[in-house]
Amino acid sequence: MYKFMLIAALAATPAAPAFAQSDTGQDFGRDAGPGYGATDGVSGFRAEPRIGYDRVITELNVETADDSASVREGKSGVTYGGELGYDMVVNTDMMLGVYGGIEGSSVEQCFPGTGTETCLTPGRNLTAGVRGGFLLNPNTVLYIKGGYSNGQIRIGYSDRDFPQDNFRVSDNLSGFHAGAGVQTAFGRNFYGKLEYVYTDYNGYEITDGTDKASLDFSRHQVVAGLGVRF
């Protein structure tokens, strides 16, 4: 039901036609300081708050027997949330880990029409995935990540002349994310990181004979995190 309501509403608007290395010698242990194990800073459980830049892209494509049209709109805001994970060193210079996270966003995207307005806002976004990294030095790891995403979209439609047609609903969209980042240790139990993440969600598609319309969502994020390792 949501996909018909959403695509119909948009189509009615003018816009639509690690860090430390495992034990490799005395140098790493000496650099880490007394009592600091060679893998203490990269192995084990971790938790972090995250905040950063979020850009949500909405793309509407309409195809008929005679014509086709595409509209792509982007809106930027702030993303915020947290992530839990577990990492382990698998040899002298490689790290593997798993993670799960939750985040929100300040983005709001509105499409005004003649007496109407359709607004899309992202709700909570859940992530789960794996990451793998290469230790650049005992305190810094360069990594890639990827996995499953489940994002909530909130849809609001208002009609000035026919308020009985107003509606506000939400729906969940599955998808995937992929990214890369760099992480460095601050002492034994703290770390900071900066990463880029791209997410693509499964959108909506409706077909009526030879006519077809699709609505897709994606996002680009640049996020900083400051975490603690247990």
PDB file of N, CA and C in Angstrom, residues 137-174:
ATOM      1  N   ASN A 137      50.413   0.485  11.131  1.00  0.00           N
ATOM      2  CA  ASN A 137      51.420   0.492  12.183  1.00  0.00           C
ATOM      3  C   ASN A 137      50.751  -0.073  13.429  1.00  0.00           C
ATOM      4  N   PRO A 138      51.455  -0.207  14.547  1.00  0.00           N
ATOM      5  CA  PRO A 138      50.836  -0.831  15.726  1.00  0.00           C
ATOM      6  C   PRO A 138      49.589  -0.122  16.245  1.00  0.00           C
ATOM      7  N   ASN A 139      49.346   1.122  15.857  1.00  0.00           N
ATOM      8  CA  ASN A 139      48.218   1.879  16.394  1.00  0.00           C
ATOM      9  C   ASN A 139      47.147   2.235  15.373  1.00  0.00           C
ATOM     10  N   THR A 140      47.382   1.993  14.085  1.00  0.00           N
ATOM     11  CA  THR A 140      46.476   2.475  13.041  1.00  0.00           C
ATOM     12  C   THR A 140      46.112   1.351  12.078  1.00  0.00           C
ATOM     13  N   VAL A 141      44.813   1.253  11.776  1.00  0.00           N
ATOM     14  CA  VAL A 141      44.349   0.221  10.845  1.00  0.00           C
ATOM     15  C   VAL A 141      43.500   0.872   9.760  1.00  0.00           C
ATOM     16  N   LEU A 142      43.720   0.457   8.531  1.00  0.00           N
ATOM     17  CA  LEU A 142      42.917   0.874   7.380  1.00  0.00           C
ATOM     18  C   LEU A 142      41.987  -0.289   7.055  1.00  0.00           C
ATOM     19  N   TYR A 143      40.659  -0.017   6.961  1.00  0.00           N
ATOM     20  CA  TYR A 143      39.718  -1.126   6.842  1.00  0.00           C
ATOM     21  C   TYR A 143      38.629  -0.852   5.809  1.00  0.00           C
ATOM     22  N   ILE A 144      37.990  -1.936   5.379  1.00  0.00           N
ATOM     23  CA  ILE A 144      36.775  -1.866   4.573  1.00  0.00           C
ATOM     24  C   ILE A 144      35.678  -2.579   5.347  1.00  0.00           C
ATOM     25  N   LYS A 145      34.416  -2.236   5.051  1.00  0.00           N
ATOM     26  CA  LYS A 145      33.295  -2.819   5.772  1.00  0.00           C
ATOM     27  C   LYS A 145      32.114  -2.988   4.839  1.00  0.00           C
ATOM     28  N   GLY A 146      31.193  -3.864   5.206  1.00  0.00           N
ATOM     29  CA  GLY A 146      29.994  -4.039   4.404  1.00  0.00           C
ATOM     30  C   GLY A 146      29.011  -4.962   5.090  1.00  0.00           C
ATOM     31  N   GLY A 147      27.725  -4.837   4.710  1.00  0.00           N
ATOM     32  CA  GLY A 147      26.730  -5.709   5.318  1.00  0.00           C
ATOM     33  C   GLY A 147      25.313  -5.273   5.015  1.00  0.00           C
ATOM     34  N   TYR A 148      24.415  -5.659   5.890  1.00  0.00           N
ATOM     35  CA  TYR A 148      22.968  -5.463   5.733  1.00  0.00           C
ATOM     36  C   TYR A 148      22.527  -4.162   6.387  1.00  0.00           C
ATOM     37  N   SER A 149      21.566  -3.491   5.753  1.00  0.00           N
ATOM     38  CA  SER A 149      20.957  -2.287   6.320  1.00  0.00           C
ATOM     39  C   SER A 149      19.440  -2.423   6.289  1.00  0.00           C
ATOM     40  N   ASN A 150      18.790  -1.882   7.321  1.00  0.00           N
ATOM     41  CA  ASN A 150      17.336  -1.811   7.359  1.00  0.00           C
ATOM     42  C   ASN A 150      16.961  -0.402   7.795  1.00  0.00           C
ATOM     43  N   GLY A 151      16.450   0.375   6.838  1.00  0.00           N
ATOM     44  CA  GLY A 151      16.142   1.773   7.103  1.00  0.00           C
ATOM     45  C   GLY A 151      14.645   2.034   7.115  1.00  0.00           C
ATOM     46  N   GLN A 152      14.238   2.912   7.998  1.00  0.00           N
ATOM     47  CA  GLN A 152      12.831   3.311   8.087  1.00  0.00           C
ATOM     48  C   GLN A 152      12.634   4.616   7.325  1.00  0.00           C
ATOM     49  N   ILE A 153      11.563   4.688   6.558  1.00  0.00           N
ATOM     50  CA  ILE A 153      11.200   5.918   5.869  1.00  0.00           C
ATOM     51  C   ILE A 153       9.831   6.358   6.360  1.00  0.00           C
ATOM     52  N   ARG A 154       9.722   7.643   6.670  1.00  0.00           N
ATOM     53  CA  ARG A 154       8.459   8.213   7.121  1.00  0.00           C
ATOM     54  C   ARG A 154       7.921   9.111   6.010  1.00  0.00           C
ATOM     55  N   ILE A 155       6.660   8.907   5.679  1.00  0.00           N
ATOM     56  CA  ILE A 155       6.046   9.585   4.545  1.00  0.00           C
ATOM     57  C   ILE A 155       4.886  10.427   5.037  1.00  0.00           C
ATOM     58  N   GLY A 156       4.907  11.712   4.706  1.00  0.00           N
ATOM     59  CA  GLY A 156       3.807  12.588   5.060  1.00  0.00           C
ATOM     60  C   GLY A 156       3.276  13.313   3.833  1.00  0.00           C
ATOM     61  N   TYR A 157       1.962  13.293   3.647  1.00  0.00           N
ATOM     62  CA  TYR A 157       1.322  13.967   2.508  1.00  0.00           C
ATOM     63  C   TYR A 157       0.222  14.866   3.043  1.00  0.00           C
ATOM     64  N   SER A 158       0.212  16.117   2.574  1.00  0.00           N
ATOM     65  CA  SER A 158      -0.818  17.068   2.999  1.00  0.00           C
ATOM     66  C   SER A 158      -1.390  17.772   1.781  1.00  0.00           C
ATOM     67  N   ASP A 159      -2.717  17.945   1.801  1.00  0.00           N
ATOM     68  CA  ASP A 159      -3.446  18.610   0.718  1.00  0.00           C
ATOM     69  C   ASP A 159      -4.255  19.741   1.328  1.00  0.00           C
ATOM     70  N   ARG A 160      -3.921  20.965   0.937  1.00  0.00           N
ATOM     71  CA  ARG A 160      -4.573  22.141   1.511  1.00  0.00           C
ATOM     72  C   ARG A 160      -6.065  22.165   1.213  1.00  0.00           C
ATOM     73  N   ASP A 161      -6.452  21.771   0.013  1.00  0.00           N
ATOM     74  CA  ASP A 161      -7.853  21.860  -0.393  1.00  0.00           C
ATOM     75  C   ASP A 161      -8.663  20.632  -0.004  1.00  0.00           C
ATOM     76  N   PHE A 162      -7.995  19.491   0.120  1.00  0.00           N
ATOM     77  CA  PHE A 162      -8.702  18.254   0.472  1.00  0.00           C
ATOM     78  C   PHE A 162      -7.990  17.595   1.657  1.00  0.00           C
ATOM     79  N   PRO A 163      -8.131  18.163   2.852  1.00  0.00           N
ATOM     80  CA  PRO A 163      -7.415  17.634   4.022  1.00  0.00           C
ATOM     81  C   PRO A 163      -7.782  16.198   4.368  1.00  0.00           C
ATOM     82  N   GLN A 164      -8.926  15.733   3.883  1.00  0.00           N
ATOM     83  CA  GLN A 164      -9.292  14.334   4.146  1.00  0.00           C
ATOM     84  C   GLN A 164      -8.346  13.358   3.457  1.00  0.00           C
ATOM     85  N   ASP A 165      -7.560  13.858   2.489  1.00  0.00           N
ATOM     86  CA  ASP A 165      -6.596  13.003   1.799  1.00  0.00           C
ATOM     87  C   ASP A 165      -5.233  12.967   2.488  1.00  0.00           C
ATOM     88  N   ASN A 166      -5.063  13.733   3.534  1.00  0.00           N
ATOM     89  CA  ASN A 166      -3.771  13.762   4.227  1.00  0.00           C
ATOM     90  C   ASN A 166      -3.460  12.394   4.839  1.00  0.00           C
ATOM     91  N   PHE A 167      -2.185  12.030   4.831  1.00  0.00           N
ATOM     92  CA  PHE A 167      -1.789  10.790   5.508  1.00  0.00           C
ATOM     93  C   PHE A 167      -0.346  10.908   5.985  1.00  0.00           C
ATOM     94  N   ARG A 168      -0.043  10.088   6.968  1.00  0.00           N
ATOM     95  CA  ARG A 168       1.317   9.998   7.506  1.00  0.00           C
ATOM     96  C   ARG A 168       1.566   8.540   7.880  1.00  0.00           C
ATOM     97  N   VAL A 169       2.526   7.919   7.205  1.00  0.00           N
ATOM     98  CA  VAL A 169       2.813   6.503   7.425  1.00  0.00           C
ATOM     99  C   VAL A 169       4.324   6.305   7.484  1.00  0.00           C
ATOM    100  N   SER A 170       4.727   5.113   7.855  1.00  0.00           N
ATOM    101  CA  SER A 170       6.155   4.758   7.836  1.00  0.00           C
ATOM    102  C   SER A 170       6.301   3.346   7.284  1.00  0.00           C
ATOM    103  N   ASP A 171       7.469   3.069   6.731  1.00  0.00           N
ATOM    104  CA  ASP A 171       7.740   1.765   6.145  1.00  0.00           C
ATOM    105  C   ASP A 171       9.218   1.453   6.341  1.00  0.00           C
ATOM    106  N   ASN A 172       9.567   0.174   6.312  1.00  0.00           N
ATOM    107  CA  ASN A 172      10.951  -0.266   6.460  1.00  0.00           C
ATOM    108  C   ASN A 172      11.482  -0.785   5.127  1.00  0.00           C
ATOM    109  N   LEU A 173      12.696  -0.371   4.797  1.00  0.00           N
ATOM    110  CA  LEU A 173      13.329  -0.772   3.547  1.00  0.00           C
ATOM    111  C   LEU A 173      14.624  -1.518   3.842  1.00  0.00           C
ATOM    112  N   SER A 174      14.809  -2.672   3.215  1.00  0.00           N
ATOM    113  CA  SER A 174      16.053  -3.425   3.357  1.00  0.00           C
ATOM    114  C   SER A 174      17.050  -2.979   2.285  1.00  0.00           C
TER     115      SER A 174
END
